[in-house]
């Protein structure tokens, strides 16, 4: 039976930051950017003659002749767009490509839409995207509007501070300080609900929070540690992930239209029976990050 373990130590993070400094493509783990030849090595070829009975989303995809996927594009290592090469890379982007391939669609038949944390449920409800893969935690509030396949990854809330700054070990230590996170995210909600003495600053994008931290406008950025590690690796001279324990457990799911059980079952089967592909995608994108996590078991709900 597969279990999930999660272990990130400060030393590993520091090592990862060092390892990744040499990469100047903007993508911490894969200079090839995840498109082109890099993609072909880890993403299986598009499946042929795919049938998913009873999936309104798949029917729409087939009529359109392409897949429309919601992603992040400012999160190195997870969901990233290189503005120079125009290549998308990251663990989430490759998971999204893997799903597209299982539906019969290769890179040339994918349209990506960057959607910020606060706008994900609405984009899915509106049918603007077929599915969303972008550090999207499964939770009950979101499940009222949409469904999730997965989980396909587990991380937890962490803290990013200026290099040489306080190595906070808990959120309580940030009472009176200003912490930045993304609007509509689980970490900002956690602070608002449980840590009223912490001042908050919100932006649509975590990259804006990171900029504020570098400029000294906020004391810390909080979100999933996997995201923070990507930012620290990009700018190790200025940023560090604190070494404290993970503050929450965040299970990443693939967001999709509520009630499309056929598509959800298809993606869950892919995650369950997908052989070595998950591991290859993890190793390619996060293998050098210091994150140690096995593929989680798919939850039936
Ligand atoms: N995983 C958390 C969430 O879904 C934080 C990361 C994000 O905003 O995408 O809210």
PDB file of C-alpha atoms and ligand atoms in Angstrom:
ATOM      1  CA  UNK A   1       0.000   0.000   0.000  1.00  0.00           C
ATOM      2  CA  UNK A   2       1.267   3.448  -0.811  1.00  0.00           C
ATOM      3  CA  UNK A   3       1.506   5.904   1.992  1.00  0.00           C
ATOM      4  CA  UNK A   4       2.360   9.545   1.967  1.00  0.00           C
ATOM      5  CA  UNK A   5       5.251  10.895   3.903  1.00  0.00           C
ATOM      6  CA  UNK A   6       6.355  14.441   3.982  1.00  0.00           C
ATOM      7  CA  UNK A   7       9.689  15.665   5.118  1.00  0.00           C
ATOM      8  CA  UNK A   8      11.425  18.914   4.436  1.00  0.00           C
ATOM      9  CA  UNK A   9      14.318  20.029   6.525  1.00  0.00           C
ATOM     10  CA  UNK A  10      15.982  23.374   6.618  1.00  0.00           C
ATOM     11  CA  UNK A  11      19.238  21.844   5.523  1.00  0.00           C
ATOM     12  CA  UNK A  12      17.604  20.272   2.525  1.00  0.00           C
ATOM     13  CA  UNK A  13      15.943  23.519   1.595  1.00  0.00           C
ATOM     14  CA  UNK A  14      19.257  25.318   1.819  1.00  0.00           C
ATOM     15  CA  UNK A  15      20.866  22.616  -0.294  1.00  0.00           C
ATOM     16  CA  UNK A  16      18.077  22.880  -2.808  1.00  0.00           C
ATOM     17  CA  UNK A  17      18.466  26.620  -3.013  1.00  0.00           C
ATOM     18  CA  UNK A  18      22.155  26.164  -3.708  1.00  0.00           C
ATOM     19  CA  UNK A  19      21.574  23.455  -6.286  1.00  0.00           C
ATOM     20  CA  UNK A  20      19.033  25.530  -8.097  1.00  0.00           C
ATOM     21  CA  UNK A  21      20.949  28.792  -8.143  1.00  0.00           C
ATOM     22  CA  UNK A  22      22.836  27.709 -11.190  1.00  0.00           C
ATOM     23  CA  UNK A  23      19.686  27.486 -13.240  1.00  0.00           C
ATOM     24  CA  UNK A  24      18.889  30.791 -14.836  1.00  0.00           C
ATOM     25  CA  UNK A  25      15.867  29.829 -16.881  1.00  0.00           C
ATOM     26  CA  UNK A  26      13.485  30.889 -14.136  1.00  0.00           C
ATOM     27  CA  UNK A  27      12.414  27.315 -13.671  1.00  0.00           C
ATOM     28  CA  UNK A  28      14.146  25.880 -10.637  1.00  0.00           C
ATOM     29  CA  UNK A  29      14.261  22.231 -11.455  1.00  0.00           C
ATOM     30  CA  UNK A  30      14.157  21.933 -15.193  1.00  0.00           C
ATOM     31  CA  UNK A  31      16.042  24.272 -17.483  1.00  0.00           C
ATOM     32  CA  UNK A  32      14.220  22.772 -20.463  1.00  0.00           C
ATOM     33  CA  UNK A  33      11.103  24.455 -19.151  1.00  0.00           C
ATOM     34  CA  UNK A  34       8.824  21.467 -19.426  1.00  0.00           C
ATOM     35  CA  UNK A  35       7.817  22.089 -23.024  1.00  0.00           C
ATOM     36  CA  UNK A  36       9.359  20.518 -26.094  1.00  0.00           C
ATOM     37  CA  UNK A  37      11.728  17.652 -25.552  1.00  0.00           C
ATOM     38  CA  UNK A  38      11.601  17.908 -21.739  1.00  0.00           C
ATOM     39  CA  UNK A  39       7.891  17.156 -21.830  1.00  0.00           C
ATOM     40  CA  UNK A  40       8.168  14.210 -24.170  1.00  0.00           C
ATOM     41  CA  UNK A  41      10.378  12.340 -21.764  1.00  0.00           C
ATOM     42  CA  UNK A  42       7.938  12.338 -18.850  1.00  0.00           C
ATOM     43  CA  UNK A  43       4.480  12.792 -20.383  1.00  0.00           C
ATOM     44  CA  UNK A  44       3.066   9.726 -22.104  1.00  0.00           C
ATOM     45  CA  UNK A  45       1.936  10.007 -25.722  1.00  0.00           C
ATOM     46  CA  UNK A  46      -1.687  11.123 -26.179  1.00  0.00           C
ATOM     47  CA  UNK A  47      -4.043   8.163 -25.759  1.00  0.00           C
ATOM     48  CA  UNK A  48      -6.081   7.042 -28.767  1.00  0.00           C
ATOM     49  CA  UNK A  49      -9.793   6.297 -29.081  1.00  0.00           C
ATOM     50  CA  UNK A  50     -10.555   7.581 -25.604  1.00  0.00           C
ATOM     51  CA  UNK A  51     -14.128   7.122 -24.407  1.00  0.00           C
ATOM     52  CA  UNK A  52     -15.468   8.609 -21.187  1.00  0.00           C
ATOM     53  CA  UNK A  53     -19.169   7.930 -21.078  1.00  0.00           C
ATOM     54  CA  UNK A  54     -21.274  10.444 -19.246  1.00  0.00           C
ATOM     55  CA  UNK A  55     -18.701  13.246 -18.936  1.00  0.00           C
ATOM     56  CA  UNK A  56     -20.127  16.588 -20.091  1.00  0.00           C
ATOM     57  CA  UNK A  57     -16.635  18.115 -19.865  1.00  0.00           C
ATOM     58  CA  UNK A  58     -15.064  15.468 -22.098  1.00  0.00           C
ATOM     59  CA  UNK A  59     -17.891  15.896 -24.607  1.00  0.00           C
ATOM     60  CA  UNK A  60     -17.146  19.622 -24.710  1.00  0.00           C
ATOM     61  CA  UNK A  61     -13.423  18.975 -25.147  1.00  0.00           C
ATOM     62  CA  UNK A  62     -14.061  16.618 -28.064  1.00  0.00           C
ATOM     63  CA  UNK A  63     -16.348  19.082 -29.842  1.00  0.00           C
ATOM     64  CA  UNK A  64     -13.795  21.853 -29.375  1.00  0.00           C
ATOM     65  CA  UNK A  65     -10.849  19.670 -30.382  1.00  0.00           C
ATOM     66  CA  UNK A  66      -8.647  20.977 -27.574  1.00  0.00           C
ATOM     67  CA  UNK A  67      -8.391  21.053 -23.804  1.00  0.00           C
ATOM     68  CA  UNK A  68      -8.581  24.295 -21.833  1.00  0.00           C
ATOM     69  CA  UNK A  69      -6.671  24.029 -18.560  1.00  0.00           C
ATOM     70  CA  UNK A  70      -6.516  26.490 -15.684  1.00  0.00           C
ATOM     71  CA  UNK A  71      -3.032  26.921 -14.218  1.00  0.00           C
ATOM     72  CA  UNK A  72      -0.734  29.215 -12.253  1.00  0.00           C
ATOM     73  CA  UNK A  73       2.126  30.839 -14.114  1.00  0.00           C
ATOM     74  CA  UNK A  74       4.127  32.683 -11.471  1.00  0.00           C
ATOM     75  CA  UNK A  75       5.054  29.719  -9.237  1.00  0.00           C
ATOM     76  CA  UNK A  76       8.469  28.342 -10.220  1.00  0.00           C
ATOM     77  CA  UNK A  77       8.719  24.566  -9.926  1.00  0.00           C
ATOM     78  CA  UNK A  78       4.927  24.177  -9.841  1.00  0.00           C
ATOM     79  CA  UNK A  79       3.213  26.342 -12.441  1.00  0.00           C
ATOM     80  CA  UNK A  80       5.479  28.711 -14.328  1.00  0.00           C
ATOM     81  CA  UNK A  81       5.548  30.593 -17.627  1.00  0.00           C
ATOM     82  CA  UNK A  82       8.949  31.681 -18.868  1.00  0.00           C
ATOM     83  CA  UNK A  83       8.221  35.037 -20.423  1.00  0.00           C
ATOM     84  CA  UNK A  84      11.245  34.821 -22.692  1.00  0.00           C
ATOM     85  CA  UNK A  85      10.915  31.293 -24.081  1.00  0.00           C
ATOM     86  CA  UNK A  86       7.120  31.180 -23.573  1.00  0.00           C
ATOM     87  CA  UNK A  87       7.539  27.688 -22.166  1.00  0.00           C
ATOM     88  CA  UNK A  88       5.445  26.468 -19.290  1.00  0.00           C
ATOM     89  CA  UNK A  89       7.001  24.278 -16.658  1.00  0.00           C
ATOM     90  CA  UNK A  90       6.420  22.842 -13.245  1.00  0.00           C
ATOM     91  CA  UNK A  91       5.015  19.858 -11.424  1.00  0.00           C
ATOM     92  CA  UNK A  92       1.394  21.029 -11.730  1.00  0.00           C
ATOM     93  CA  UNK A  93       1.760  21.889 -15.412  1.00  0.00           C
ATOM     94  CA  UNK A  94       3.134  18.421 -16.118  1.00  0.00           C
ATOM     95  CA  UNK A  95       0.312  16.810 -14.110  1.00  0.00           C
ATOM     96  CA  UNK A  96      -2.097  18.854 -16.273  1.00  0.00           C
ATOM     97  CA  UNK A  97      -0.323  17.628 -19.437  1.00  0.00           C
ATOM     98  CA  UNK A  98      -0.454  14.032 -18.217  1.00  0.00           C
ATOM     99  CA  UNK A  99      -4.223  14.293 -17.769  1.00  0.00           C
ATOM    100  CA  UNK A 100      -4.588  15.914 -21.202  1.00  0.00           C
ATOM    101  CA  UNK A 101      -2.567  13.080 -22.766  1.00  0.00           C
ATOM    102  CA  UNK A 102      -4.823  10.531 -21.069  1.00  0.00           C
ATOM    103  CA  UNK A 103      -7.773  12.265 -22.733  1.00  0.00           C
ATOM    104  CA  UNK A 104      -6.041  12.116 -26.123  1.00  0.00           C
ATOM    105  CA  UNK A 105      -4.596  15.619 -26.326  1.00  0.00           C
ATOM    106  CA  UNK A 106      -0.937  16.612 -26.705  1.00  0.00           C
ATOM    107  CA  UNK A 107       0.734  19.976 -26.055  1.00  0.00           C
ATOM    108  CA  UNK A 108      -0.426  21.440 -29.398  1.00  0.00           C
ATOM    109  CA  UNK A 109      -4.046  20.793 -28.361  1.00  0.00           C
ATOM    110  CA  UNK A 110      -3.832  22.466 -24.952  1.00  0.00           C
ATOM    111  CA  UNK A 111      -4.875  26.023 -24.194  1.00  0.00           C
ATOM    112  CA  UNK A 112      -3.656  27.287 -20.822  1.00  0.00           C
ATOM    113  CA  UNK A 113      -5.455  29.970 -18.852  1.00  0.00           C
ATOM    114  CA  UNK A 114      -3.735  31.577 -15.876  1.00  0.00           C
ATOM    115  CA  UNK A 115      -6.260  31.903 -13.073  1.00  0.00           C
ATOM    116  CA  UNK A 116      -5.507  33.355  -9.645  1.00  0.00           C
ATOM    117  CA  UNK A 117      -6.433  31.545  -6.431  1.00  0.00           C
ATOM    118  CA  UNK A 118      -9.540  33.645  -5.758  1.00  0.00           C
ATOM    119  CA  UNK A 119     -11.069  33.006  -9.187  1.00  0.00           C
ATOM    120  CA  UNK A 120     -10.718  29.229  -9.530  1.00  0.00           C
ATOM    121  CA  UNK A 121     -14.142  28.011  -8.434  1.00  0.00           C
ATOM    122  CA  UNK A 122     -15.891  30.630 -10.575  1.00  0.00           C
ATOM    123  CA  UNK A 123     -13.817  29.742 -13.653  1.00  0.00           C
ATOM    124  CA  UNK A 124     -14.803  26.084 -13.242  1.00  0.00           C
ATOM    125  CA  UNK A 125     -18.464  26.857 -12.530  1.00  0.00           C
ATOM    126  CA  UNK A 126     -18.598  29.147 -15.586  1.00  0.00           C
ATOM    127  CA  UNK A 127     -17.066  26.450 -17.783  1.00  0.00           C
ATOM    128  CA  UNK A 128     -14.171  28.765 -18.736  1.00  0.00           C
ATOM    129  CA  UNK A 129     -11.772  25.855 -18.189  1.00  0.00           C
ATOM    130  CA  UNK A 130     -12.129  22.078 -18.404  1.00  0.00           C
ATOM    131  CA  UNK A 131     -10.048  21.462 -15.313  1.00  0.00           C
ATOM    132  CA  UNK A 132      -7.619  23.287 -13.025  1.00  0.00           C
ATOM    133  CA  UNK A 133      -4.213  22.133 -11.821  1.00  0.00           C
ATOM    134  CA  UNK A 134      -2.457  24.727  -9.668  1.00  0.00           C
ATOM    135  CA  UNK A 135      -1.650  24.208  -5.978  1.00  0.00           C
ATOM    136  CA  UNK A 136      -5.389  23.834  -5.405  1.00  0.00           C
ATOM    137  CA  UNK A 137      -6.153  22.456  -1.941  1.00  0.00           C
ATOM    138  CA  UNK A 138      -9.109  20.143  -1.585  1.00  0.00           C
ATOM    139  CA  UNK A 139     -11.506  21.479   1.046  1.00  0.00           C
ATOM    140  CA  UNK A 140     -15.186  21.289   1.929  1.00  0.00           C
ATOM    141  CA  UNK A 141     -15.936  24.929   1.162  1.00  0.00           C
ATOM    142  CA  UNK A 142     -14.688  24.539  -2.400  1.00  0.00           C
ATOM    143  CA  UNK A 143     -16.395  21.165  -2.764  1.00  0.00           C
ATOM    144  CA  UNK A 144     -19.743  22.949  -2.467  1.00  0.00           C
ATOM    145  CA  UNK A 145     -19.136  24.492  -5.902  1.00  0.00           C
ATOM    146  CA  UNK A 146     -16.781  22.107  -7.662  1.00  0.00           C
ATOM    147  CA  UNK A 147     -15.339  18.592  -7.464  1.00  0.00           C
ATOM    148  CA  UNK A 148     -11.749  17.492  -7.052  1.00  0.00           C
ATOM    149  CA  UNK A 149      -9.870  14.503  -8.438  1.00  0.00           C
ATOM    150  CA  UNK A 150      -6.903  13.375  -6.382  1.00  0.00           C
ATOM    151  CA  UNK A 151      -5.146  14.255  -4.190  1.00  0.00           C
ATOM    152  CA  UNK A 152      -1.996  14.084  -6.288  1.00  0.00           C
ATOM    153  CA  UNK A 153       0.336  15.956  -3.874  1.00  0.00           C
ATOM    154  CA  UNK A 154       0.541  16.895  -0.214  1.00  0.00           C
ATOM    155  CA  UNK A 155       2.289  19.905   1.294  1.00  0.00           C
ATOM    156  CA  UNK A 156       1.487  22.366   4.078  1.00  0.00           C
ATOM    157  CA  UNK A 157       1.532  26.038   4.960  1.00  0.00           C
ATOM    158  CA  UNK A 158       4.996  27.509   5.506  1.00  0.00           C
ATOM    159  CA  UNK A 159       6.691  30.893   5.814  1.00  0.00           C
ATOM    160  CA  UNK A 160       9.082  32.807   3.577  1.00  0.00           C
ATOM    161  CA  UNK A 161      11.197  35.612   5.052  1.00  0.00           C
ATOM    162  CA  UNK A 162      14.122  37.762   4.034  1.00  0.00           C
ATOM    163  CA  UNK A 163      17.458  35.971   4.092  1.00  0.00           C
ATOM    164  CA  UNK A 164      19.006  36.447   7.530  1.00  0.00           C
ATOM    165  CA  UNK A 165      15.633  37.408   9.011  1.00  0.00           C
ATOM    166  CA  UNK A 166      13.799  35.688  11.874  1.00  0.00           C
ATOM    167  CA  UNK A 167      13.466  31.940  11.410  1.00  0.00           C
ATOM    168  CA  UNK A 168       9.870  31.842  12.691  1.00  0.00           C
ATOM    169  CA  UNK A 169       8.790  28.462  14.011  1.00  0.00           C
ATOM    170  CA  UNK A 170       5.080  29.221  14.347  1.00  0.00           C
ATOM    171  CA  UNK A 171       2.481  31.761  13.285  1.00  0.00           C
ATOM    172  CA  UNK A 172       2.068  32.994  16.879  1.00  0.00           C
ATOM    173  CA  UNK A 173       5.533  34.501  16.623  1.00  0.00           C
ATOM    174  CA  UNK A 174       4.202  36.824  13.929  1.00  0.00           C
ATOM    175  CA  UNK A 175       1.721  38.638  16.187  1.00  0.00           C
ATOM    176  CA  UNK A 176       1.852  42.334  15.279  1.00  0.00           C
ATOM    177  CA  UNK A 177       3.773  41.655  12.063  1.00  0.00           C
ATOM    178  CA  UNK A 178       2.467  41.909   8.503  1.00  0.00           C
ATOM    179  CA  UNK A 179       2.105  38.705   6.555  1.00  0.00           C
ATOM    180  CA  UNK A 180       1.262  38.542   2.858  1.00  0.00           C
ATOM    181  CA  UNK A 181      -0.671  35.852   1.015  1.00  0.00           C
ATOM    182  CA  UNK A 182      -3.000  35.455  -1.956  1.00  0.00           C
ATOM    183  CA  UNK A 183      -6.634  36.465  -1.885  1.00  0.00           C
ATOM    184  CA  UNK A 184      -8.945  33.459  -1.714  1.00  0.00           C
ATOM    185  CA  UNK A 185      -6.232  31.077  -0.538  1.00  0.00           C
ATOM    186  CA  UNK A 186      -6.354  28.681   2.405  1.00  0.00           C
ATOM    187  CA  UNK A 187      -3.326  30.283   4.181  1.00  0.00           C
ATOM    188  CA  UNK A 188      -4.837  33.780   4.236  1.00  0.00           C
ATOM    189  CA  UNK A 189      -8.068  32.262   5.538  1.00  0.00           C
ATOM    190  CA  UNK A 190      -6.165  30.394   8.255  1.00  0.00           C
ATOM    191  CA  UNK A 191      -4.593  33.643   9.471  1.00  0.00           C
ATOM    192  CA  UNK A 192      -7.836  35.600   9.385  1.00  0.00           C
ATOM    193  CA  UNK A 193      -9.725  32.858  11.230  1.00  0.00           C
ATOM    194  CA  UNK A 194      -7.133  31.858  13.819  1.00  0.00           C
ATOM    195  CA  UNK A 195      -4.477  34.562  14.214  1.00  0.00           C
ATOM    196  CA  UNK A 196      -6.278  37.908  14.572  1.00  0.00           C
ATOM    197  CA  UNK A 197      -3.166  39.660  15.904  1.00  0.00           C
ATOM    198  CA  UNK A 198      -1.313  39.171  12.635  1.00  0.00           C
ATOM    199  CA  UNK A 199      -1.745  41.974  10.094  1.00  0.00           C
ATOM    200  CA  UNK A 200      -2.437  40.781   6.577  1.00  0.00           C
ATOM    201  CA  UNK A 201      -1.615  42.039   3.126  1.00  0.00           C
ATOM    202  CA  UNK A 202      -3.279  40.347   0.149  1.00  0.00           C
ATOM    203  CA  UNK A 203      -2.569  40.245  -3.548  1.00  0.00           C
ATOM    204  CA  UNK A 204      -3.984  38.099  -6.345  1.00  0.00           C
ATOM    205  CA  UNK A 205      -0.567  36.573  -6.958  1.00  0.00           C
ATOM    206  CA  UNK A 206       2.060  35.223  -4.595  1.00  0.00           C
ATOM    207  CA  UNK A 207       4.753  36.778  -6.777  1.00  0.00           C
ATOM    208  CA  UNK A 208       3.413  40.208  -5.725  1.00  0.00           C
ATOM    209  CA  UNK A 209       3.755  39.142  -2.070  1.00  0.00           C
ATOM    210  CA  UNK A 210       7.338  38.056  -2.705  1.00  0.00           C
ATOM    211  CA  UNK A 211       8.102  41.433  -4.275  1.00  0.00           C
ATOM    212  CA  UNK A 212       6.669  43.170  -1.201  1.00  0.00           C
ATOM    213  CA  UNK A 213       8.833  41.013   1.044  1.00  0.00           C
ATOM    214  CA  UNK A 214      11.984  41.816  -0.906  1.00  0.00           C
ATOM    215  CA  UNK A 215      11.078  45.528  -0.734  1.00  0.00           C
ATOM    216  CA  UNK A 216      10.584  45.342   3.039  1.00  0.00           C
ATOM    217  CA  UNK A 217       6.857  46.140   2.913  1.00  0.00           C
ATOM    218  CA  UNK A 218       5.809  42.907   4.651  1.00  0.00           C
ATOM    219  CA  UNK A 219       7.549  40.724   7.244  1.00  0.00           C
ATOM    220  CA  UNK A 220       6.753  37.330   5.753  1.00  0.00           C
ATOM    221  CA  UNK A 221       4.910  35.582   2.956  1.00  0.00           C
ATOM    222  CA  UNK A 222       2.825  32.577   3.839  1.00  0.00           C
ATOM    223  CA  UNK A 223       1.500  29.858   1.594  1.00  0.00           C
ATOM    224  CA  UNK A 224       2.252  26.218   0.839  1.00  0.00           C
ATOM    225  CA  UNK A 225       5.856  25.389   1.530  1.00  0.00           C
ATOM    226  CA  UNK A 226       6.244  23.810  -1.922  1.00  0.00           C
ATOM    227  CA  UNK A 227       5.439  27.194  -3.480  1.00  0.00           C
ATOM    228  CA  UNK A 228       7.761  29.100  -1.146  1.00  0.00           C
ATOM    229  CA  UNK A 229      10.667  26.761  -1.884  1.00  0.00           C
ATOM    230  CA  UNK A 230      10.328  27.684  -5.579  1.00  0.00           C
ATOM    231  CA  UNK A 231      10.595  31.410  -4.822  1.00  0.00           C
ATOM    232  CA  UNK A 232      13.527  30.932  -2.440  1.00  0.00           C
ATOM    233  CA  UNK A 233      15.357  28.870  -5.052  1.00  0.00           C
ATOM    234  CA  UNK A 234      14.932  31.673  -7.589  1.00  0.00           C
ATOM    235  CA  UNK A 235      16.363  34.326  -5.282  1.00  0.00           C
ATOM    236  CA  UNK A 236      18.478  32.581  -2.632  1.00  0.00           C
ATOM    237  CA  UNK A 237      20.480  35.737  -1.852  1.00  0.00           C
ATOM    238  CA  UNK A 238      17.361  37.535  -0.633  1.00  0.00           C
ATOM    239  CA  UNK A 239      14.906  34.898   0.541  1.00  0.00           C
ATOM    240  CA  UNK A 240      14.687  31.912   2.844  1.00  0.00           C
ATOM    241  CA  UNK A 241      11.996  29.433   3.842  1.00  0.00           C
ATOM    242  CA  UNK A 242      11.756  29.136   7.623  1.00  0.00           C
ATOM    243  CA  UNK A 243      12.635  25.784   9.150  1.00  0.00           C
ATOM    244  CA  UNK A 244       9.579  25.414  11.406  1.00  0.00           C
ATOM    245  CA  UNK A 245       7.098  22.569  11.018  1.00  0.00           C
ATOM    246  CA  UNK A 246       4.415  22.715   8.349  1.00  0.00           C
ATOM    247  CA  UNK A 247       1.503  24.707   9.762  1.00  0.00           C
ATOM    248  CA  UNK A 248      -1.313  22.860   7.958  1.00  0.00           C
ATOM    249  CA  UNK A 249      -1.814  19.939   5.628  1.00  0.00           C
ATOM    250  CA  UNK A 250      -2.723  20.915   2.063  1.00  0.00           C
ATOM    251  CA  UNK A 251      -3.818  18.149  -0.290  1.00  0.00           C
ATOM    252  CA  UNK A 252      -3.733  19.215  -3.922  1.00  0.00           C
ATOM    253  CA  UNK A 253      -6.590  18.190  -6.168  1.00  0.00           C
ATOM    254  CA  UNK A 254      -7.545  18.707  -9.793  1.00  0.00           C
ATOM    255  CA  UNK A 255     -10.516  21.066  -9.825  1.00  0.00           C
ATOM    256  CA  UNK A 256     -13.352  20.113 -12.153  1.00  0.00           C
ATOM    257  CA  UNK A 257     -17.041  20.713 -12.753  1.00  0.00           C
ATOM    258  CA  UNK A 258     -19.287  19.568  -9.950  1.00  0.00           C
ATOM    259  CA  UNK A 259     -21.078  16.362 -10.790  1.00  0.00           C
ATOM    260  CA  UNK A 260     -18.736  15.276 -13.597  1.00  0.00           C
ATOM    261  CA  UNK A 261     -18.149  11.986 -11.822  1.00  0.00           C
ATOM    262  CA  UNK A 262     -17.010  10.276 -15.022  1.00  0.00           C
ATOM    263  CA  UNK A 263     -14.123  12.699 -15.541  1.00  0.00           C
ATOM    264  CA  UNK A 264     -13.226  12.591 -11.855  1.00  0.00           C
ATOM    265  CA  UNK A 265     -13.156   8.791 -11.934  1.00  0.00           C
ATOM    266  CA  UNK A 266     -11.026   8.871 -15.103  1.00  0.00           C
ATOM    267  CA  UNK A 267      -8.424  11.162 -13.486  1.00  0.00           C
ATOM    268  CA  UNK A 268      -8.454   9.185 -10.243  1.00  0.00           C
ATOM    269  CA  UNK A 269      -7.860   5.975 -12.193  1.00  0.00           C
ATOM    270  CA  UNK A 270      -4.974   7.658 -13.982  1.00  0.00           C
ATOM    271  CA  UNK A 271      -3.450   8.655 -10.636  1.00  0.00           C
ATOM    272  CA  UNK A 272      -3.990   5.158  -9.247  1.00  0.00           C
ATOM    273  CA  UNK A 273      -2.906   3.079 -12.247  1.00  0.00           C
ATOM    274  CA  UNK A 274      -0.569   5.550 -13.911  1.00  0.00           C
ATOM    275  CA  UNK A 275       2.579   3.519 -13.281  1.00  0.00           C
ATOM    276  CA  UNK A 276       5.801   5.466 -12.915  1.00  0.00           C
ATOM    277  CA  UNK A 277       4.596   8.694 -14.524  1.00  0.00           C
ATOM    278  CA  UNK A 278       3.830  10.554 -11.267  1.00  0.00           C
ATOM    279  CA  UNK A 279       7.328   9.802  -9.982  1.00  0.00           C
ATOM    280  CA  UNK A 280       8.931  10.928 -13.238  1.00  0.00           C
ATOM    281  CA  UNK A 281       6.984  14.198 -13.115  1.00  0.00           C
ATOM    282  CA  UNK A 282       7.943  14.719  -9.474  1.00  0.00           C
ATOM    283  CA  UNK A 283      11.629  13.943 -10.063  1.00  0.00           C
ATOM    284  CA  UNK A 284      11.829  16.227 -13.077  1.00  0.00           C
ATOM    285  CA  UNK A 285      10.256  19.243 -11.403  1.00  0.00           C
ATOM    286  CA  UNK A 286      10.806  18.899  -7.663  1.00  0.00           C
ATOM    287  CA  UNK A 287      13.509  16.251  -7.452  1.00  0.00           C
ATOM    288  CA  UNK A 288      16.125  18.823  -6.445  1.00  0.00           C
ATOM    289  CA  UNK A 289      13.844  20.892  -4.232  1.00  0.00           C
ATOM    290  CA  UNK A 290      14.430  19.115  -0.926  1.00  0.00           C
ATOM    291  CA  UNK A 291      10.764  18.088  -0.785  1.00  0.00           C
ATOM    292  CA  UNK A 292      10.364  14.415   0.049  1.00  0.00           C
ATOM    293  CA  UNK A 293       6.852  13.212  -0.599  1.00  0.00           C
ATOM    294  CA  UNK A 294       5.407  10.027  -2.044  1.00  0.00           C
ATOM    295  CA  UNK A 295       2.423  10.018  -4.332  1.00  0.00           C
ATOM    296  CA  UNK A 296      -0.630  10.206  -2.050  1.00  0.00           C
ATOM    297  CA  UNK A 297      -3.390   7.651  -2.189  1.00  0.00           C
ATOM    298  CA  UNK A 298      -6.434   8.894  -4.080  1.00  0.00           C
ATOM    299  CA  UNK A 299      -9.339   9.667  -1.721  1.00  0.00           C
ATOM    300  CA  UNK A 300     -12.744   8.496  -2.746  1.00  0.00           C
ATOM    301  CA  UNK A 301     -15.323  10.958  -1.481  1.00  0.00           C
TER     302      UNK A 301
HETATM  303  N1  LIG B   1      -3.025  25.442  -1.599  1.00  0.00           N
HETATM  304  C1  LIG B   1      -3.557  26.663  -1.083  1.00  0.00           C
HETATM  305  C2  LIG B   1      -4.903  26.975  -1.688  1.00  0.00           C
HETATM  306  O1  LIG B   1      -5.399  26.203  -2.470  1.00  0.00           O
HETATM  307  C3  LIG B   1      -2.600  27.820  -1.288  1.00  0.00           C
HETATM  308  C4  LIG B   1      -1.999  27.915  -2.652  1.00  0.00           C
HETATM  309  C5  LIG B   1      -2.879  28.640  -3.650  1.00  0.00           C
HETATM  310  O2  LIG B   1      -3.409  29.715  -3.331  1.00  0.00           O
HETATM  311  O3  LIG B   1      -2.981  28.147  -4.767  1.00  0.00           O
HETATM  312  O4  LIG B   1      -5.510  27.967  -1.351  1.00  0.00           O
END
